Amino acid sequence: MSDDDVAQVAEPTGAAQGGHEPPQRDITDGGPDMVQFLAADGSRVPLDEVNQPYAAYLEELDDDALRGMLRDLILVRRVDAEGFALQRQGELGLWPSLLGQEAAQVGAGRAMRPQDYAFPGYREHGVAWCKGVPPENLLGMFRGVNHGGWDSNENNFHLYTIVIGNQMMHAVGYAMGVQRDGAVATGDPGRDTAVMAFTGDGGTSQGDYNEALVFAAVSNAPVVFYVQNNHWAISEPNDRQFRVPPYRRADGFGFPGVRVDGNDVLASYAVTRAALERARSGQGPTLIEAFTYRMGAHTTSDDPTKYRISAEVDLWRAKDPVDRMKKHLLEQGIVDEGWLADLEAEADELAVRIRTACQTMPDPPHAEMFEHVYAEPHPLVEREAREFADYHAGFED
């Protein structure tokens, strides 16, 4: 589709509702620098000077690994759909959907080793899945019955961070600690560790994000910054956030930046593998911009029809990441309709499991809010806990 065609498709509803004039170009085109292995129709993209450096990582993937990626994509999408439905039914206070970003997250999550540590924002349900965090724990956080729902060190997946961009500083600090622990560039694949920091395009405007890049660069920290450019920071489009694409901004901090097709799980996996290996071997940070799109609302409290047009969403829907991988594996004969039917049945069972778990989660004891505030006992928190217990005891009669 030409630029003129895109502009014409976008024109009928214009900017009347949301005040955002659609760009006069194809915003689904990531440009010549974007690493891609799967086209929108599921066919393999020929090797060229852009994707060739990452091709070797795909040669290591056997059919089981490829089927596993598709399984992750489909099950993660189902978890997301259940989270959305549960919020609409009053079972969750909020739900931030990842619809459209599954490939960016599953590709990155599958590229990580067990010892690699992830610092998410609040939309990284697919990374959580790949790191072994039960989806029920994610629901518990948004139901408001736990302190985040999981032990960060059990899966090397930090708690969700609601403050935009704040986790980027946490990630760099942890990566600097990894350096000081001597867990970088040892040559031991079971010891060498990298850190991943996830944020969206809106997070790149935050001071914490830019400070994190400074510290990572000057300390040569083993960290990969993973920016999921879904084109909308709540209600602000890219053209109101930055003039230079996120991956190119890495040059100013002194380390590499790469743009990858975030709707292509194979490309997302390969580029992340390369960046993580670079970090683990002591070569320092990398910034990856996963060029993708948020198909749904920012969260369930958001109405995207007020600021973006449906024609834009339709253009991106044609590049759906799950359908893309499904078409590719069907065409290659790696899966068939029977396999897909069995997977859909598994997705139904998963939906029942997490829905039941969500609806039967007990309310936590009131005193639990004072637990895990600090790693060690803290006199102020202990005093407040006693005062609250005394206050609450006054209502028992």
mmCIF file of C-alpha atoms in Angstrom:
data_model
loop_
_atom_site.group_PDB
_atom_site.id
_atom_site.type_symbol
_atom_site.label_atom_id
_atom_site.label_comp_id
_atom_site.label_asym_id
_atom_site.label_seq_id
_atom_site.Cartn_x
_atom_site.Cartn_y
_atom_site.Cartn_z
ATOM 1 C CA MET A 1 0.000 0.000 0.000
ATOM 2 C CA SER A 2 1.403 3.397 -0.967
ATOM 3 C CA ASP A 3 1.655 6.414 1.299
ATOM 4 C CA ASP A 4 -1.198 8.043 -0.600
ATOM 5 C CA ASP A 5 -3.376 4.968 -0.107
ATOM 6 C CA VAL A 6 -2.741 4.979 3.624
ATOM 7 C CA ALA A 7 -3.576 8.661 3.903
ATOM 8 C CA GLN A 8 -6.775 8.113 1.908
ATOM 9 C CA VAL A 9 -7.864 5.208 4.101
ATOM 10 C CA ALA A 10 -7.217 7.265 7.203
ATOM 11 C CA GLU A 11 -8.935 10.407 5.939
ATOM 12 C CA PRO A 12 -12.698 9.766 6.357
ATOM 13 C CA THR A 13 -12.834 10.011 10.157
ATOM 14 C CA GLY A 14 -9.905 12.412 10.338
ATOM 15 C CA ALA A 15 -9.002 14.071 13.607
ATOM 16 C CA ALA A 16 -12.465 15.206 14.609
ATOM 17 C CA GLN A 17 -12.720 13.000 17.691
ATOM 18 C CA GLY A 18 -9.235 12.755 19.103
ATOM 19 C CA GLY A 19 -7.503 15.801 17.707
ATOM 20 C CA HIS A 20 -4.710 13.757 16.109
ATOM 21 C CA GLU A 21 -4.238 14.231 12.398
ATOM 22 C CA PRO A 22 -3.118 10.891 10.905
ATOM 23 C CA PRO A 23 0.395 11.012 9.408
ATOM 24 C CA GLN A 24 0.540 11.262 5.637
ATOM 25 C CA ARG A 25 2.612 8.083 5.394
ATOM 26 C CA ASP A 26 2.372 4.373 6.164
ATOM 27 C CA ILE A 27 3.053 4.228 9.905
ATOM 28 C CA THR A 28 3.203 0.427 9.752
ATOM 29 C CA ASP A 29 6.455 0.633 7.743
ATOM 30 C CA GLY A 30 9.456 0.332 10.042
ATOM 31 C CA GLY A 31 11.882 1.521 7.395
ATOM 32 C CA PRO A 32 15.005 -0.016 5.829
ATOM 33 C CA ASP A 33 16.835 -0.393 9.147
ATOM 34 C CA MET A 34 14.218 -2.691 10.697
ATOM 35 C CA VAL A 35 15.262 -6.312 11.246
ATOM 36 C CA GLN A 36 12.582 -8.682 9.971
ATOM 37 C CA PHE A 37 12.385 -12.377 9.127
ATOM 38 C CA LEU A 38 8.630 -12.905 8.667
ATOM 39 C CA ALA A 39 6.495 -10.771 6.382
ATOM 40 C CA ALA A 40 2.908 -9.953 7.302
ATOM 41 C CA ASP A 41 1.636 -12.934 5.290
ATOM 42 C CA GLY A 42 3.901 -15.336 7.174
ATOM 43 C CA SER A 43 6.445 -15.811 4.394
ATOM 44 C CA ARG A 44 10.176 -15.646 5.093
ATOM 45 C CA VAL A 45 11.907 -12.396 4.222
ATOM 46 C CA PRO A 46 15.063 -12.915 2.114
ATOM 47 C CA LEU A 47 18.356 -12.401 3.883
ATOM 48 C CA ASP A 48 19.965 -8.997 3.437
ATOM 49 C CA GLU A 49 22.592 -6.877 5.150
ATOM 50 C CA VAL A 50 20.102 -5.872 7.869
ATOM 51 C CA ASN A 51 18.846 -9.279 9.065
ATOM 52 C CA GLN A 52 21.854 -11.407 8.043
ATOM 53 C CA PRO A 53 23.800 -10.753 11.310
ATOM 54 C CA TYR A 54 20.966 -12.363 13.284
ATOM 55 C CA ALA A 55 20.094 -15.288 11.014
ATOM 56 C CA ALA A 56 22.323 -17.790 12.817
ATOM 57 C CA TYR A 57 20.149 -17.633 15.920
ATOM 58 C CA LEU A 58 17.156 -18.904 13.952
ATOM 59 C CA GLU A 59 19.137 -21.830 12.572
ATOM 60 C CA GLU A 60 19.389 -23.122 16.146
ATOM 61 C CA LEU A 61 15.596 -23.379 16.441
ATOM 62 C CA ASP A 62 14.122 -26.801 15.737
ATOM 63 C CA ASP A 63 10.464 -27.529 15.006
ATOM 64 C CA ASP A 64 9.652 -28.045 18.677
ATOM 65 C CA ALA A 65 11.040 -24.610 19.529
ATOM 66 C CA LEU A 66 9.023 -22.991 16.751
ATOM 67 C CA ARG A 67 5.855 -24.736 17.892
ATOM 68 C CA GLY A 68 6.632 -23.601 21.416
ATOM 69 C CA MET A 69 6.795 -19.993 20.276
ATOM 70 C CA LEU A 70 3.406 -20.211 18.602
ATOM 71 C CA ARG A 71 1.975 -21.907 21.685
ATOM 72 C CA ASP A 72 3.254 -19.057 23.829
ATOM 73 C CA LEU A 73 1.777 -16.455 21.497
ATOM 74 C CA ILE A 74 -1.673 -18.034 21.518
ATOM 75 C CA LEU A 75 -1.796 -18.748 25.247
ATOM 76 C CA VAL A 76 -0.494 -15.300 26.171
ATOM 77 C CA ARG A 77 -3.177 -13.722 24.011
ATOM 78 C CA ARG A 78 -5.780 -15.823 25.791
ATOM 79 C CA VAL A 79 -4.480 -14.776 29.212
ATOM 80 C CA ASP A 80 -4.761 -11.174 28.075
ATOM 81 C CA ALA A 81 -8.296 -11.664 26.787
ATOM 82 C CA GLU A 82 -9.363 -13.192 30.107
ATOM 83 C CA GLY A 83 -7.784 -10.340 32.038
ATOM 84 C CA PHE A 84 -9.715 -7.841 29.949
ATOM 85 C CA ALA A 85 -12.996 -9.744 30.371
ATOM 86 C CA LEU A 86 -12.524 -10.155 34.124
ATOM 87 C CA GLN A 87 -12.025 -6.430 34.546
ATOM 88 C CA ARG A 88 -15.128 -5.651 32.525
ATOM 89 C CA GLN A 89 -17.062 -8.044 34.784
ATOM 90 C CA GLY A 90 -15.885 -6.259 37.919
ATOM 91 C CA GLU A 91 -13.388 -8.901 39.034
ATOM 92 C CA LEU A 92 -10.292 -6.735 38.482
ATOM 93 C CA GLY A 93 -9.735 -3.091 39.225
ATOM 94 C CA LEU A 94 -7.721 -2.520 36.058
ATOM 95 C CA TRP A 95 -6.128 -4.428 33.189
ATOM 96 C CA PRO A 96 -3.451 -3.174 30.758
ATOM 97 C CA SER A 97 -3.796 -5.187 27.565
ATOM 98 C CA LEU A 98 -0.846 -6.373 25.486
ATOM 99 C CA LEU A 99 -2.993 -7.140 22.426
ATOM 100 C CA GLY A 100 -0.761 -6.765 19.369
ATOM 101 C CA GLN A 101 2.509 -6.896 21.308
ATOM 102 C CA GLU A 102 2.672 -10.647 21.901
ATOM 103 C CA ALA A 103 5.519 -11.337 19.474
ATOM 104 C CA ALA A 104 7.712 -8.562 20.866
ATOM 105 C CA GLN A 105 7.340 -9.985 24.365
ATOM 106 C CA VAL A 106 7.492 -13.708 23.641
ATOM 107 C CA GLY A 107 10.503 -13.249 21.373
ATOM 108 C CA ALA A 108 12.368 -11.319 24.060
ATOM 109 C CA GLY A 109 11.255 -13.609 26.864
ATOM 110 C CA ARG A 110 12.336 -16.767 25.057
ATOM 111 C CA ALA A 111 15.737 -15.243 24.314
ATOM 112 C CA MET A 112 16.548 -14.876 28.014
ATOM 113 C CA ARG A 113 18.437 -17.461 30.056
ATOM 114 C CA PRO A 114 17.133 -18.473 33.500
ATOM 115 C CA GLN A 115 19.722 -16.295 35.279
ATOM 116 C CA ASP A 116 18.883 -13.207 33.212
ATOM 117 C CA TYR A 117 16.785 -10.708 35.163
ATOM 118 C CA ALA A 118 13.798 -8.835 33.709
ATOM 119 C CA PHE A 119 12.497 -5.484 34.916
ATOM 120 C CA PRO A 120 9.033 -4.953 33.420
ATOM 121 C CA GLY A 121 6.662 -2.040 33.260
ATOM 122 C CA TYR A 122 3.079 -3.196 33.787
ATOM 123 C CA ARG A 123 2.134 -4.661 30.401
ATOM 124 C CA GLU A 124 4.760 -7.395 30.095
ATOM 125 C CA HIS A 125 2.412 -10.351 30.589
ATOM 126 C CA GLY A 126 4.134 -12.242 27.769
ATOM 127 C CA VAL A 127 7.579 -11.846 29.307
ATOM 128 C CA ALA A 128 6.152 -12.953 32.660
ATOM 129 C CA TRP A 129 4.757 -16.061 30.969
ATOM 130 C CA CYS A 130 8.130 -16.917 29.420
ATOM 131 C CA LYS A 131 9.865 -16.399 32.775
ATOM 132 C CA GLY A 132 7.479 -18.832 34.466
ATOM 133 C CA VAL A 133 5.333 -16.382 36.458
ATOM 134 C CA PRO A 134 1.836 -17.895 36.800
ATOM 135 C CA PRO A 135 -0.777 -15.633 35.172
ATOM 136 C CA GLU A 136 -2.918 -15.932 38.292
ATOM 137 C CA ASN A 137 -0.301 -13.864 40.097
ATOM 138 C CA LEU A 138 -0.684 -11.060 37.576
ATOM 139 C CA LEU A 139 -4.429 -11.067 38.143
ATOM 140 C CA GLY A 140 -3.918 -10.939 41.898
ATOM 141 C CA MET A 141 -2.080 -7.663 41.598
ATOM 142 C CA PHE A 142 -4.818 -6.034 39.522
ATOM 143 C CA ARG A 143 -7.448 -7.481 41.857
ATOM 144 C CA GLY A 144 -5.661 -5.758 44.719
ATOM 145 C CA VAL A 145 -5.153 -8.795 46.935
ATOM 146 C CA ASN A 146 -1.350 -9.035 47.005
ATOM 147 C CA HIS A 147 1.860 -7.014 46.956
ATOM 148 C CA GLY A 148 2.568 -7.733 43.305
ATOM 149 C CA GLY A 149 1.964 -11.432 43.453
ATOM 150 C CA TRP A 150 5.305 -13.106 43.100
ATOM 151 C CA ASP A 151 8.769 -13.494 44.532
ATOM 152 C CA SER A 152 10.963 -11.534 42.090
ATOM 153 C CA ASN A 153 13.977 -13.746 42.673
ATOM 154 C CA GLU A 154 12.081 -16.986 42.084
ATOM 155 C CA ASN A 155 11.763 -16.340 38.348
ATOM 156 C CA ASN A 156 14.179 -13.411 37.964
ATOM 157 C CA PHE A 157 11.205 -11.267 36.996
ATOM 158 C CA HIS A 158 10.808 -8.066 38.979
ATOM 159 C CA LEU A 159 7.456 -6.808 40.199
ATOM 160 C CA TYR A 160 5.435 -4.643 37.838
ATOM 161 C CA THR A 161 6.328 -0.956 37.996
ATOM 162 C CA ILE A 162 3.457 1.472 37.587
ATOM 163 C CA VAL A 163 5.633 4.614 37.671
ATOM 164 C CA ILE A 164 6.488 5.136 34.004
ATOM 165 C CA GLY A 165 10.175 4.537 33.250
ATOM 166 C CA ASN A 166 11.197 4.038 36.873
ATOM 167 C CA GLN A 167 12.151 0.393 36.322
ATOM 168 C CA MET A 168 14.884 1.429 33.893
ATOM 169 C CA MET A 169 16.939 2.810 36.788
ATOM 170 C CA HIS A 170 16.253 -0.328 38.831
ATOM 171 C CA ALA A 171 17.490 -2.483 35.965
ATOM 172 C CA VAL A 172 20.727 -0.558 35.491
ATOM 173 C CA GLY A 173 21.422 -0.643 39.214
ATOM 174 C CA TYR A 174 20.903 -4.397 39.254
ATOM 175 C CA ALA A 175 23.119 -4.783 36.188
ATOM 176 C CA MET A 176 25.880 -2.799 37.880
ATOM 177 C CA GLY A 177 25.515 -5.162 40.827
ATOM 178 C CA VAL A 178 25.899 -8.130 38.482
ATOM 179 C CA GLN A 179 29.181 -6.611 37.334
ATOM 180 C CA ARG A 180 30.413 -6.277 40.878
ATOM 181 C CA ASP A 181 29.430 -9.858 41.621
ATOM 182 C CA GLY A 182 31.679 -11.000 38.805
ATOM 183 C CA ALA A 183 28.841 -12.573 36.821
ATOM 184 C CA VAL A 184 29.782 -11.018 33.475
ATOM 185 C CA ALA A 185 32.279 -12.177 30.849
ATOM 186 C CA THR A 186 33.383 -15.258 32.778
ATOM 187 C CA GLY A 187 32.820 -17.579 29.824
ATOM 188 C CA ASP A 188 30.479 -19.728 31.930
ATOM 189 C CA PRO A 189 27.056 -19.819 30.176
ATOM 190 C CA GLY A 190 25.382 -20.805 33.433
ATOM 191 C CA ARG A 191 26.853 -17.826 35.298
ATOM 192 C CA ASP A 192 27.159 -14.900 32.915
ATOM 193 C CA THR A 193 24.085 -12.732 33.433
ATOM 194 C CA ALA A 194 22.313 -9.971 31.538
ATOM 195 C CA VAL A 195 19.464 -7.697 32.575
ATOM 196 C CA MET A 196 16.497 -6.579 30.472
ATOM 197 C CA ALA A 197 14.599 -3.343 31.082
ATOM 198 C CA PHE A 198 11.204 -3.075 29.380
ATOM 199 C CA THR A 199 9.271 0.093 28.672
ATOM 200 C CA GLY A 200 7.078 1.651 26.023
ATOM 201 C CA ASP A 201 7.644 4.541 23.666
ATOM 202 C CA GLY A 202 6.090 6.877 26.225
ATOM 203 C CA GLY A 203 8.649 5.802 28.794
ATOM 204 C CA THR A 204 11.445 7.210 26.645
ATOM 205 C CA SER A 205 10.258 10.729 27.522
ATOM 206 C CA GLN A 206 10.817 10.196 31.231
ATOM 207 C CA GLY A 207 13.879 11.472 33.049
ATOM 208 C CA ASP A 208 14.503 8.113 34.727
ATOM 209 C CA TYR A 209 14.792 6.460 31.328
ATOM 210 C CA ASN A 210 17.416 8.878 30.067
ATOM 211 C CA GLU A 211 19.352 8.801 33.342
ATOM 212 C CA ALA A 212 19.392 5.016 33.141
ATOM 213 C CA LEU A 213 20.942 5.135 29.684
ATOM 214 C CA VAL A 214 23.654 7.477 30.949
ATOM 215 C CA PHE A 215 24.591 5.209 33.865
ATOM 216 C CA ALA A 216 24.450 2.077 31.695
ATOM 217 C CA ALA A 217 26.749 3.618 29.109
ATOM 218 C CA VAL A 218 29.440 4.984 31.419
ATOM 219 C CA SER A 219 29.504 1.792 33.516
ATOM 220 C CA ASN A 220 29.289 -0.542 30.491
ATOM 221 C CA ALA A 221 26.495 -2.340 32.333
ATOM 222 C CA PRO A 222 25.197 -5.715 31.042
ATOM 223 C CA VAL A 223 21.704 -4.407 30.315
ATOM 224 C CA VAL A 224 19.394 -4.491 27.296
ATOM 225 C CA PHE A 225 16.863 -1.684 27.031
ATOM 226 C CA TYR A 226 13.774 -3.013 25.277
ATOM 227 C CA VAL A 227 11.432 -0.274 24.074
ATOM 228 C CA GLN A 228 8.116 -1.558 22.765
ATOM 229 C CA ASN A 229 7.139 1.240 20.435
ATOM 230 C CA ASN A 230 3.407 0.613 20.219
ATOM 231 C CA HIS A 231 2.895 4.085 18.737
ATOM 232 C CA TRP A 232 0.681 5.442 21.512
ATOM 233 C CA ALA A 233 1.803 6.648 24.943
ATOM 234 C CA ILE A 234 -1.688 6.587 26.418
ATOM 235 C CA SER A 235 -3.211 9.182 24.063
ATOM 236 C CA GLU A 236 -0.063 10.736 22.576
ATOM 237 C CA PRO A 237 1.207 9.488 19.196
ATOM 238 C CA ASN A 238 4.866 9.107 18.297
ATOM 239 C CA ASP A 239 4.970 12.420 16.453
ATOM 240 C CA ARG A 240 4.203 14.202 19.728
ATOM 241 C CA GLN A 241 6.809 12.290 21.701
ATOM 242 C CA PHE A 242 10.053 12.428 19.752
ATOM 243 C CA ARG A 243 11.662 13.575 16.521
ATOM 244 C CA VAL A 244 14.252 10.792 16.415
ATOM 245 C CA PRO A 245 13.160 7.106 16.659
ATOM 246 C CA PRO A 246 14.096 5.411 19.955
ATOM 247 C CA TYR A 247 16.700 3.072 18.435
ATOM 248 C CA ARG A 248 18.645 5.968 16.923
ATOM 249 C CA ARG A 249 18.801 7.787 20.234
ATOM 250 C CA ALA A 250 21.190 5.121 21.539
ATOM 251 C CA ASP A 251 23.946 6.715 19.445
ATOM 252 C CA GLY A 252 23.899 9.767 21.658
ATOM 253 C CA PHE A 253 24.581 7.636 24.721
ATOM 254 C CA GLY A 254 27.391 5.711 23.112
ATOM 255 C CA PHE A 255 26.037 2.211 22.536
ATOM 256 C CA PRO A 256 24.210 0.356 19.722
ATOM 257 C CA GLY A 257 20.539 0.730 18.901
ATOM 258 C CA VAL A 258 18.517 -1.709 16.779
ATOM 259 C CA ARG A 259 14.994 -1.506 15.396
ATOM 260 C CA VAL A 260 13.256 -4.870 15.079
ATOM 261 C CA ASP A 261 9.837 -5.812 13.747
ATOM 262 C CA GLY A 262 8.002 -6.310 17.034
ATOM 263 C CA ASN A 263 5.207 -8.184 15.253
ATOM 264 C CA ASP A 264 7.709 -10.808 14.092
ATOM 265 C CA VAL A 265 8.481 -13.238 16.919
ATOM 266 C CA LEU A 266 11.482 -14.715 15.101
ATOM 267 C CA ALA A 267 13.114 -11.335 14.570
ATOM 268 C CA SER A 268 12.361 -10.243 18.123
ATOM 269 C CA TYR A 269 13.937 -13.427 19.428
ATOM 270 C CA ALA A 270 17.066 -13.237 17.259
ATOM 271 C CA VAL A 271 17.820 -9.565 17.915
ATOM 272 C CA THR A 272 17.308 -10.007 21.652
ATOM 273 C CA ARG A 273 19.548 -13.088 21.698
ATOM 274 C CA ALA A 274 22.329 -11.080 20.089
ATOM 275 C CA ALA A 275 21.945 -8.160 22.504
ATOM 276 C CA LEU A 276 21.856 -10.411 25.568
ATOM 277 C CA GLU A 277 24.972 -12.291 24.492
ATOM 278 C CA ARG A 278 26.709 -8.982 23.929
ATOM 279 C CA ALA A 279 25.784 -7.873 27.446
ATOM 280 C CA ARG A 280 26.790 -11.148 29.108
ATOM 281 C CA SER A 281 30.189 -11.088 27.412
ATOM 282 C CA GLY A 282 31.022 -7.682 28.859
ATOM 283 C CA GLN A 283 30.421 -5.570 25.746
ATOM 284 C CA GLY A 284 27.868 -3.360 27.445
ATOM 285 C CA PRO A 285 24.313 -2.182 26.804
ATOM 286 C CA THR A 286 22.106 -2.287 23.710
ATOM 287 C CA LEU A 287 18.851 -0.489 22.982
ATOM 288 C CA ILE A 288 16.231 -2.476 21.064
ATOM 289 C CA GLU A 289 13.184 -0.738 19.641
ATOM 290 C CA ALA A 290 10.454 -3.288 18.953
ATOM 291 C CA PHE A 291 8.325 -1.634 16.268
ATOM 292 C CA THR A 292 4.811 -2.814 17.079
ATOM 293 C CA TYR A 293 1.310 -1.528 17.837
ATOM 294 C CA ARG A 294 -1.099 -1.487 20.749
ATOM 295 C CA MET A 295 -4.288 -2.903 19.241
ATOM 296 C CA GLY A 296 -6.424 -2.290 22.297
ATOM 297 C CA ALA A 297 -6.828 0.463 24.845
ATOM 298 C CA HIS A 298 -3.967 1.705 27.009
ATOM 299 C CA THR A 299 -5.789 0.153 29.964
ATOM 300 C CA THR A 300 -9.406 -0.720 30.613
ATOM 301 C CA SER A 301 -9.920 2.831 31.914
ATOM 302 C CA ASP A 302 -9.009 4.248 28.494
ATOM 303 C CA ASP A 303 -11.159 4.908 25.418
ATOM 304 C CA PRO A 304 -8.823 4.921 22.383
ATOM 305 C CA THR A 305 -11.614 5.970 20.008
ATOM 306 C CA LYS A 306 -11.272 9.478 21.425
ATOM 307 C CA TYR A 307 -7.763 9.943 20.072
ATOM 308 C CA ARG A 308 -7.108 7.516 17.198
ATOM 309 C CA ILE A 309 -8.988 6.420 14.117
ATOM 310 C CA SER A 310 -10.192 2.906 13.375
ATOM 311 C CA ALA A 311 -8.542 2.876 9.936
ATOM 312 C CA GLU A 312 -5.142 3.043 11.619
ATOM 313 C CA VAL A 313 -5.963 0.027 13.770
ATOM 314 C CA ASP A 314 -7.197 -1.881 10.713
ATOM 315 C CA LEU A 315 -3.863 -1.344 8.940
ATOM 316 C CA TRP A 316 -1.994 -2.830 11.879
ATOM 317 C CA ARG A 317 -4.471 -5.677 12.303
ATOM 318 C CA ALA A 318 -3.356 -6.911 8.890
ATOM 319 C CA LYS A 319 0.104 -7.397 10.447
ATOM 320 C CA ASP A 320 -1.154 -9.351 13.459
ATOM 321 C CA PRO A 321 1.808 -11.119 15.154
ATOM 322 C CA VAL A 322 -0.059 -14.288 16.131
ATOM 323 C CA ASP A 323 -1.607 -14.846 12.714
ATOM 324 C CA ARG A 324 1.775 -14.215 11.093
ATOM 325 C CA MET A 325 3.530 -17.006 12.983
ATOM 326 C CA LYS A 326 0.556 -19.323 12.562
ATOM 327 C CA LYS A 327 0.564 -18.868 8.788
ATOM 328 C CA HIS A 328 4.314 -19.429 8.645
ATOM 329 C CA LEU A 329 4.245 -22.704 10.552
ATOM 330 C CA LEU A 330 1.225 -23.974 8.611
ATOM 331 C CA GLU A 331 2.931 -23.202 5.317
ATOM 332 C CA GLN A 332 6.106 -24.969 6.486
ATOM 333 C CA GLY A 333 4.154 -28.013 7.629
ATOM 334 C CA ILE A 334 5.431 -27.621 11.185
ATOM 335 C CA VAL A 335 1.878 -27.470 12.550
ATOM 336 C CA ASP A 336 -1.476 -28.529 11.144
ATOM 337 C CA GLU A 337 -5.103 -27.759 11.894
ATOM 338 C CA GLY A 338 -5.319 -30.652 14.339
ATOM 339 C CA TRP A 339 -2.402 -29.294 16.344
ATOM 340 C CA LEU A 340 -3.994 -25.845 16.380
ATOM 341 C CA ALA A 341 -7.311 -27.303 17.536
ATOM 342 C CA ASP A 342 -5.587 -29.048 20.430
ATOM 343 C CA LEU A 343 -3.883 -25.794 21.336
ATOM 344 C CA GLU A 344 -7.184 -23.926 21.343
ATOM 345 C CA ALA A 345 -8.545 -26.559 23.721
ATOM 346 C CA GLU A 346 -5.513 -25.985 25.955
ATOM 347 C CA ALA A 347 -6.211 -22.246 25.822
ATOM 348 C CA ASP A 348 -9.807 -22.878 26.922
ATOM 349 C CA GLU A 349 -8.577 -24.919 29.880
ATOM 350 C CA LEU A 350 -6.118 -22.177 30.812
ATOM 351 C CA ALA A 351 -8.919 -19.602 30.673
ATOM 352 C CA VAL A 352 -11.066 -21.650 33.040
ATOM 353 C CA ARG A 353 -8.134 -22.104 35.402
ATOM 354 C CA ILE A 354 -7.226 -18.459 35.708
ATOM 355 C CA ARG A 355 -10.840 -17.287 35.820
ATOM 356 C CA THR A 356 -11.615 -19.672 38.666
ATOM 357 C CA ALA A 357 -8.444 -18.685 40.490
ATOM 358 C CA CYS A 358 -9.263 -14.999 40.156
ATOM 359 C CA GLN A 359 -12.832 -15.301 41.367
ATOM 360 C CA THR A 360 -11.879 -17.432 44.365
ATOM 361 C CA MET A 361 -8.898 -15.387 45.567
ATOM 362 C CA PRO A 362 -9.385 -14.710 49.289
ATOM 363 C CA ASP A 363 -9.112 -11.206 50.656
ATOM 364 C CA PRO A 364 -5.729 -10.834 52.333
ATOM 365 C CA PRO A 365 -5.441 -10.326 56.113
ATOM 366 C CA HIS A 366 -5.258 -6.636 56.916
ATOM 367 C CA ALA A 367 -1.902 -7.019 58.676
ATOM 368 C CA GLU A 368 -0.332 -8.331 55.478
ATOM 369 C CA MET A 369 -0.057 -4.811 54.079
ATOM 370 C CA PHE A 370 2.837 -4.196 56.456
ATOM 371 C CA GLU A 371 4.792 -7.263 55.358
ATOM 372 C CA HIS A 372 7.596 -7.113 52.771
ATOM 373 C CA VAL A 373 7.762 -3.312 52.829
ATOM 374 C CA TYR A 374 11.460 -3.560 53.648
ATOM 375 C CA ALA A 375 13.850 -6.488 53.356
ATOM 376 C CA GLU A 376 14.668 -6.231 57.072
ATOM 377 C CA PRO A 377 12.453 -5.334 60.084
ATOM 378 C CA HIS A 378 11.814 -1.599 60.250
ATOM 379 C CA PRO A 379 10.815 0.105 63.530
ATOM 380 C CA LEU A 380 8.476 2.632 61.893
ATOM 381 C CA VAL A 381 6.587 -0.040 59.964
ATOM 382 C CA GLU A 382 6.401 -2.251 63.074
ATOM 383 C CA ARG A 383 4.972 0.639 65.093
ATOM 384 C CA GLU A 384 2.388 1.421 62.412
ATOM 385 C CA ALA A 385 1.406 -2.258 62.253
ATOM 386 C CA ARG A 386 0.805 -2.330 66.012
ATOM 387 C CA GLU A 387 -1.218 0.874 65.870
ATOM 388 C CA PHE A 388 -3.345 -0.483 63.032
ATOM 389 C CA ALA A 389 -3.919 -3.780 64.859
ATOM 390 C CA ASP A 390 -5.047 -1.901 67.974
ATOM 391 C CA TYR A 391 -7.324 0.317 65.881
ATOM 392 C CA HIS A 392 -8.846 -2.623 64.055
ATOM 393 C CA ALA A 393 -9.336 -4.570 67.301
ATOM 394 C CA GLY A 394 -11.569 -1.752 68.529
ATOM 395 C CA PHE A 395 -14.239 -2.762 66.016
ATOM 396 C CA GLU A 396 -14.357 -6.444 66.909
ATOM 397 C CA ASP A 397 -17.285 -6.059 69.296
#
